[in-house]
Amino acid sequence: MITMDDIVREGNPILTKTAEEVSLPPTEEETETLKEMLQFLKNSQDEKIAEQYKLRAGVGLAAPQIGISKRMVAVHFEDFDGKQYSYGLFNPRIVSHSVEKAYLSTGEGCLSVDREVPGYVPRYARITVKATDLEGNPVKLRLRGYAAIVFQHEIDHLNGIMFYDYINPANPFEAPENSRPIE
Ligand SMILES: [Zn+2]
């Protein structure tokens, strides 16, 4: 199973690299890795397992974060209106997005970042994501609010981008232009 020992931390160059497209259909090993990434997120949100294995709770994980530079992400969370998202995705991409921006009023965190980085992270308020799921099916997701933020954070990891790259260093808590807070 994946534990915190497997999680690559900031400073490792794999986190600033563009990850490779997965050629489809994925290999058995790639599918197995992606299933394990999803299981890690579930474990990290299970109080008992998380305590036993000292897992930090996470809602998303990208393959570069476990040292694999391939375009695979897992997400497991409930949106603020109670909708459940649980996916392992190959080659996820944002095919369209709103002009309007949004940001989490609490800022963002990352399993690869062992410190608080305060500040607003401007994101698109709405995105459409296309990908291939663990069963090999094409998926198309229309996302808004918290879900849109989580997916953008994870897909950024495939492009070598960290959440704090977007924070305005001069004024971290200035609301981004044309944006609304998500709280
Ligand atoms: Zn992250």
mmCIF file of C-alpha atoms and ligand atoms in Angstrom:
data_model
loop_
_atom_site.group_PDB
_atom_site.id
_atom_site.type_symbol
_atom_site.label_atom_id
_atom_site.label_comp_id
_atom_site.label_asym_id
_atom_site.label_seq_id
_atom_site.Cartn_x
_atom_site.Cartn_y
_atom_site.Cartn_z
ATOM 1 C CA MET A 1 0.000 0.000 0.000
ATOM 2 C CA ILE A 2 1.034 3.599 -0.561
ATOM 3 C CA THR A 3 2.073 5.441 2.614
ATOM 4 C CA MET A 4 3.509 8.900 3.287
ATOM 5 C CA ASP A 5 6.994 7.414 2.708
ATOM 6 C CA ASP A 6 6.053 7.045 -0.962
ATOM 7 C CA ILE A 7 4.934 10.656 -1.340
ATOM 8 C CA VAL A 8 7.459 12.850 -3.116
ATOM 9 C CA ARG A 9 7.892 16.228 -1.415
ATOM 10 C CA GLU A 10 8.467 19.671 -2.917
ATOM 11 C CA GLY A 11 12.026 20.213 -4.047
ATOM 12 C CA ASN A 12 12.040 16.922 -5.959
ATOM 13 C CA PRO A 13 12.397 17.835 -9.662
ATOM 14 C CA ILE A 14 9.736 15.291 -10.716
ATOM 15 C CA LEU A 15 7.139 17.736 -9.348
ATOM 16 C CA THR A 16 8.182 20.439 -11.802
ATOM 17 C CA LYS A 17 8.280 18.170 -14.861
ATOM 18 C CA THR A 18 5.603 17.623 -17.498
ATOM 19 C CA ALA A 19 4.352 14.048 -17.079
ATOM 20 C CA GLU A 20 4.130 11.610 -19.998
ATOM 21 C CA GLU A 21 0.833 10.685 -21.621
ATOM 22 C CA VAL A 22 -0.243 7.108 -20.800
ATOM 23 C CA SER A 23 -0.636 5.106 -24.002
ATOM 24 C CA LEU A 24 -4.005 3.412 -23.969
ATOM 25 C CA PRO A 25 -5.007 0.836 -23.078
ATOM 26 C CA PRO A 26 -2.865 1.196 -19.959
ATOM 27 C CA THR A 27 -0.606 -1.651 -18.838
ATOM 28 C CA GLU A 28 -1.736 -3.806 -15.936
ATOM 29 C CA GLU A 29 0.961 -2.174 -13.837
ATOM 30 C CA GLU A 30 -0.335 1.318 -14.625
ATOM 31 C CA THR A 31 -3.898 0.325 -13.759
ATOM 32 C CA GLU A 32 -2.684 -1.276 -10.523
ATOM 33 C CA THR A 33 -0.741 1.868 -9.570
ATOM 34 C CA LEU A 34 -3.769 4.068 -10.219
ATOM 35 C CA LYS A 35 -5.996 1.780 -8.130
ATOM 36 C CA GLU A 36 -3.458 2.010 -5.302
ATOM 37 C CA MET A 37 -3.420 5.805 -5.568
ATOM 38 C CA LEU A 38 -7.199 5.845 -5.168
ATOM 39 C CA GLN A 39 -6.964 3.403 -2.262
ATOM 40 C CA PHE A 40 -4.402 5.655 -0.578
ATOM 41 C CA LEU A 41 -6.920 8.528 -0.617
ATOM 42 C CA LYS A 42 -9.641 6.309 0.840
ATOM 43 C CA ASN A 43 -7.249 5.067 3.529
ATOM 44 C CA SER A 44 -6.129 8.600 4.315
ATOM 45 C CA GLN A 45 -9.750 9.572 5.016
ATOM 46 C CA ASP A 46 -10.402 6.525 7.211
ATOM 47 C CA GLU A 47 -9.715 7.644 10.763
ATOM 48 C CA LYS A 48 -8.438 4.269 11.996
ATOM 49 C CA ILE A 49 -6.254 3.403 8.999
ATOM 50 C CA ALA A 50 -4.922 6.952 8.783
ATOM 51 C CA GLU A 51 -3.897 6.877 12.425
ATOM 52 C CA GLN A 52 -2.349 3.417 12.176
ATOM 53 C CA TYR A 53 -0.239 4.286 9.121
ATOM 54 C CA LYS A 54 0.184 7.987 9.914
ATOM 55 C CA LEU A 55 -1.437 9.113 6.686
ATOM 56 C CA ARG A 56 -2.216 12.747 6.072
ATOM 57 C CA ALA A 57 -5.738 13.122 4.725
ATOM 58 C CA GLY A 58 -5.862 13.904 1.028
ATOM 59 C CA VAL A 59 -8.594 14.338 -1.586
ATOM 60 C CA GLY A 60 -6.409 14.021 -4.661
ATOM 61 C CA LEU A 61 -3.143 12.457 -5.740
ATOM 62 C CA ALA A 62 -1.227 12.695 -9.022
ATOM 63 C CA ALA A 63 1.268 10.031 -10.158
ATOM 64 C CA PRO A 64 4.287 12.414 -10.073
ATOM 65 C CA GLN A 65 3.614 12.716 -6.338
ATOM 66 C CA ILE A 66 4.588 9.071 -5.938
ATOM 67 C CA GLY A 67 7.562 9.477 -8.249
ATOM 68 C CA ILE A 68 5.889 8.328 -11.466
ATOM 69 C CA SER A 69 5.948 10.906 -14.239
ATOM 70 C CA LYS A 70 2.796 9.733 -16.014
ATOM 71 C CA ARG A 71 -0.535 11.417 -16.605
ATOM 72 C CA MET A 72 -2.636 9.649 -13.967
ATOM 73 C CA VAL A 73 -4.630 11.202 -11.119
ATOM 74 C CA ALA A 74 -6.897 9.900 -8.391
ATOM 75 C CA VAL A 75 -9.539 11.936 -6.574
ATOM 76 C CA HIS A 76 -11.801 10.944 -3.705
ATOM 77 C CA PHE A 77 -13.933 13.551 -1.984
ATOM 78 C CA GLU A 78 -17.378 14.922 -1.372
ATOM 79 C CA ASP A 79 -18.259 18.266 -2.916
ATOM 80 C CA PHE A 80 -19.638 20.991 -0.635
ATOM 81 C CA ASP A 81 -23.157 20.083 -1.761
ATOM 82 C CA GLY A 82 -22.659 16.419 -0.846
ATOM 83 C CA LYS A 83 -21.909 14.969 -4.275
ATOM 84 C CA GLN A 84 -19.316 12.173 -4.164
ATOM 85 C CA TYR A 85 -16.379 12.119 -6.593
ATOM 86 C CA SER A 86 -14.202 9.011 -6.672
ATOM 87 C CA TYR A 87 -12.098 8.398 -9.768
ATOM 88 C CA GLY A 88 -8.847 7.049 -11.046
ATOM 89 C CA LEU A 89 -8.213 8.803 -14.347
ATOM 90 C CA PHE A 90 -5.738 8.362 -17.180
ATOM 91 C CA ASN A 91 -4.735 11.365 -19.276
ATOM 92 C CA PRO A 92 -7.204 13.840 -17.759
ATOM 93 C CA ARG A 93 -7.392 17.141 -19.604
ATOM 94 C CA ILE A 94 -9.367 20.338 -19.301
ATOM 95 C CA VAL A 95 -11.207 20.717 -22.588
ATOM 96 C CA SER A 96 -13.011 23.957 -21.706
ATOM 97 C CA HIS A 97 -13.264 26.405 -18.848
ATOM 98 C CA SER A 98 -15.139 29.481 -17.703
ATOM 99 C CA VAL A 99 -13.739 32.990 -17.871
ATOM 100 C CA GLU A 100 -14.861 33.470 -14.295
ATOM 101 C CA LYS A 101 -12.363 32.466 -11.621
ATOM 102 C CA ALA A 102 -12.848 31.012 -8.157
ATOM 103 C CA TYR A 103 -10.622 30.402 -5.173
ATOM 104 C CA LEU A 104 -10.862 28.526 -1.906
ATOM 105 C CA SER A 105 -11.187 31.036 0.912
ATOM 106 C CA THR A 106 -9.049 28.716 3.074
ATOM 107 C CA GLY A 107 -6.290 28.498 0.468
ATOM 108 C CA GLU A 108 -4.963 25.120 -0.711
ATOM 109 C CA GLY A 109 -2.749 22.402 0.666
ATOM 110 C CA CYS A 110 -0.850 19.524 -0.899
ATOM 111 C CA LEU A 111 0.406 16.120 0.252
ATOM 112 C CA SER A 112 3.784 17.040 -1.255
ATOM 113 C CA VAL A 113 4.027 20.264 0.754
ATOM 114 C CA ASP A 114 4.752 19.874 4.476
ATOM 115 C CA ARG A 115 4.010 23.470 5.376
ATOM 116 C CA GLU A 116 1.207 25.949 5.248
ATOM 117 C CA VAL A 117 1.386 28.272 2.256
ATOM 118 C CA PRO A 118 -1.182 30.986 2.887
ATOM 119 C CA GLY A 119 -2.883 32.843 0.068
ATOM 120 C CA TYR A 120 -5.599 32.653 -2.548
ATOM 121 C CA VAL A 121 -5.052 30.334 -5.509
ATOM 122 C CA PRO A 122 -6.982 31.596 -8.546
ATOM 123 C CA ARG A 123 -8.676 28.769 -10.486
ATOM 124 C CA TYR A 124 -11.322 28.554 -13.199
ATOM 125 C CA ALA A 125 -14.772 28.558 -11.639
ATOM 126 C CA ARG A 126 -16.030 25.878 -14.056
ATOM 127 C CA ILE A 127 -14.196 23.309 -16.144
ATOM 128 C CA THR A 128 -14.978 20.350 -18.351
ATOM 129 C CA VAL A 129 -12.569 17.440 -18.014
ATOM 130 C CA LYS A 130 -12.149 14.517 -20.382
ATOM 131 C CA ALA A 131 -10.229 11.393 -19.359
ATOM 132 C CA THR A 132 -10.253 7.591 -19.377
ATOM 133 C CA ASP A 133 -11.333 5.835 -16.197
ATOM 134 C CA LEU A 134 -10.005 2.675 -14.502
ATOM 135 C CA GLU A 135 -12.372 0.497 -16.531
ATOM 136 C CA GLY A 136 -11.127 2.009 -19.779
ATOM 137 C CA ASN A 137 -14.257 4.064 -20.354
ATOM 138 C CA PRO A 138 -14.104 7.632 -21.625
ATOM 139 C CA VAL A 139 -15.439 10.097 -19.061
ATOM 140 C CA LYS A 140 -16.520 13.693 -19.448
ATOM 141 C CA LEU A 141 -17.054 15.661 -16.243
ATOM 142 C CA ARG A 142 -18.565 19.110 -15.885
ATOM 143 C CA LEU A 143 -17.219 20.525 -12.646
ATOM 144 C CA ARG A 144 -17.748 23.635 -10.598
ATOM 145 C CA GLY A 145 -17.003 24.882 -7.114
ATOM 146 C CA TYR A 146 -14.790 22.741 -4.904
ATOM 147 C CA ALA A 147 -14.718 19.836 -7.385
ATOM 148 C CA ALA A 148 -13.385 22.113 -10.143
ATOM 149 C CA ILE A 149 -10.619 23.292 -7.790
ATOM 150 C CA VAL A 150 -9.536 19.772 -6.797
ATOM 151 C CA PHE A 151 -9.298 18.599 -10.404
ATOM 152 C CA GLN A 152 -7.325 21.682 -11.457
ATOM 153 C CA HIS A 153 -4.897 21.178 -8.569
ATOM 154 C CA GLU A 154 -4.289 17.534 -9.576
ATOM 155 C CA ILE A 155 -4.050 18.134 -13.332
ATOM 156 C CA ASP A 156 -1.526 20.913 -12.604
ATOM 157 C CA HIS A 157 0.743 18.284 -11.022
ATOM 158 C CA LEU A 158 0.917 16.611 -14.449
ATOM 159 C CA ASN A 159 2.222 19.878 -15.861
ATOM 160 C CA GLY A 160 4.788 20.544 -13.157
ATOM 161 C CA ILE A 161 2.736 23.281 -11.505
ATOM 162 C CA MET A 162 2.333 23.649 -7.739
ATOM 163 C CA PHE A 163 -0.631 25.477 -6.179
ATOM 164 C CA TYR A 164 1.577 28.165 -4.679
ATOM 165 C CA ASP A 165 2.913 29.096 -8.119
ATOM 166 C CA TYR A 166 -0.362 31.029 -8.543
ATOM 167 C CA ILE A 167 -0.329 32.917 -5.243
ATOM 168 C CA ASN A 168 0.326 36.624 -5.641
ATOM 169 C CA PRO A 169 3.567 37.088 -3.672
ATOM 170 C CA ALA A 170 2.984 40.825 -3.210
ATOM 171 C CA ASN A 171 -0.518 40.374 -1.819
ATOM 172 C CA PRO A 172 -1.427 36.706 -1.148
ATOM 173 C CA PHE A 173 -4.951 37.517 0.052
ATOM 174 C CA GLU A 174 -5.986 39.882 -2.702
ATOM 175 C CA ALA A 175 -9.096 38.468 -4.391
ATOM 176 C CA PRO A 176 -8.172 37.546 -7.974
ATOM 177 C CA GLU A 177 -9.898 39.569 -10.685
ATOM 178 C CA ASN A 178 -13.319 38.333 -11.835
ATOM 179 C CA SER A 179 -13.451 35.703 -9.114
ATOM 180 C CA ARG A 180 -15.657 34.485 -6.337
ATOM 181 C CA PRO A 181 -14.652 32.785 -3.111
ATOM 182 C CA ILE A 182 -15.590 29.194 -2.364
ATOM 183 C CA GLU A 183 -16.148 28.638 1.343
HETATM 184 ZN ZN ZN B 1 -0.908 18.683 -4.655
#
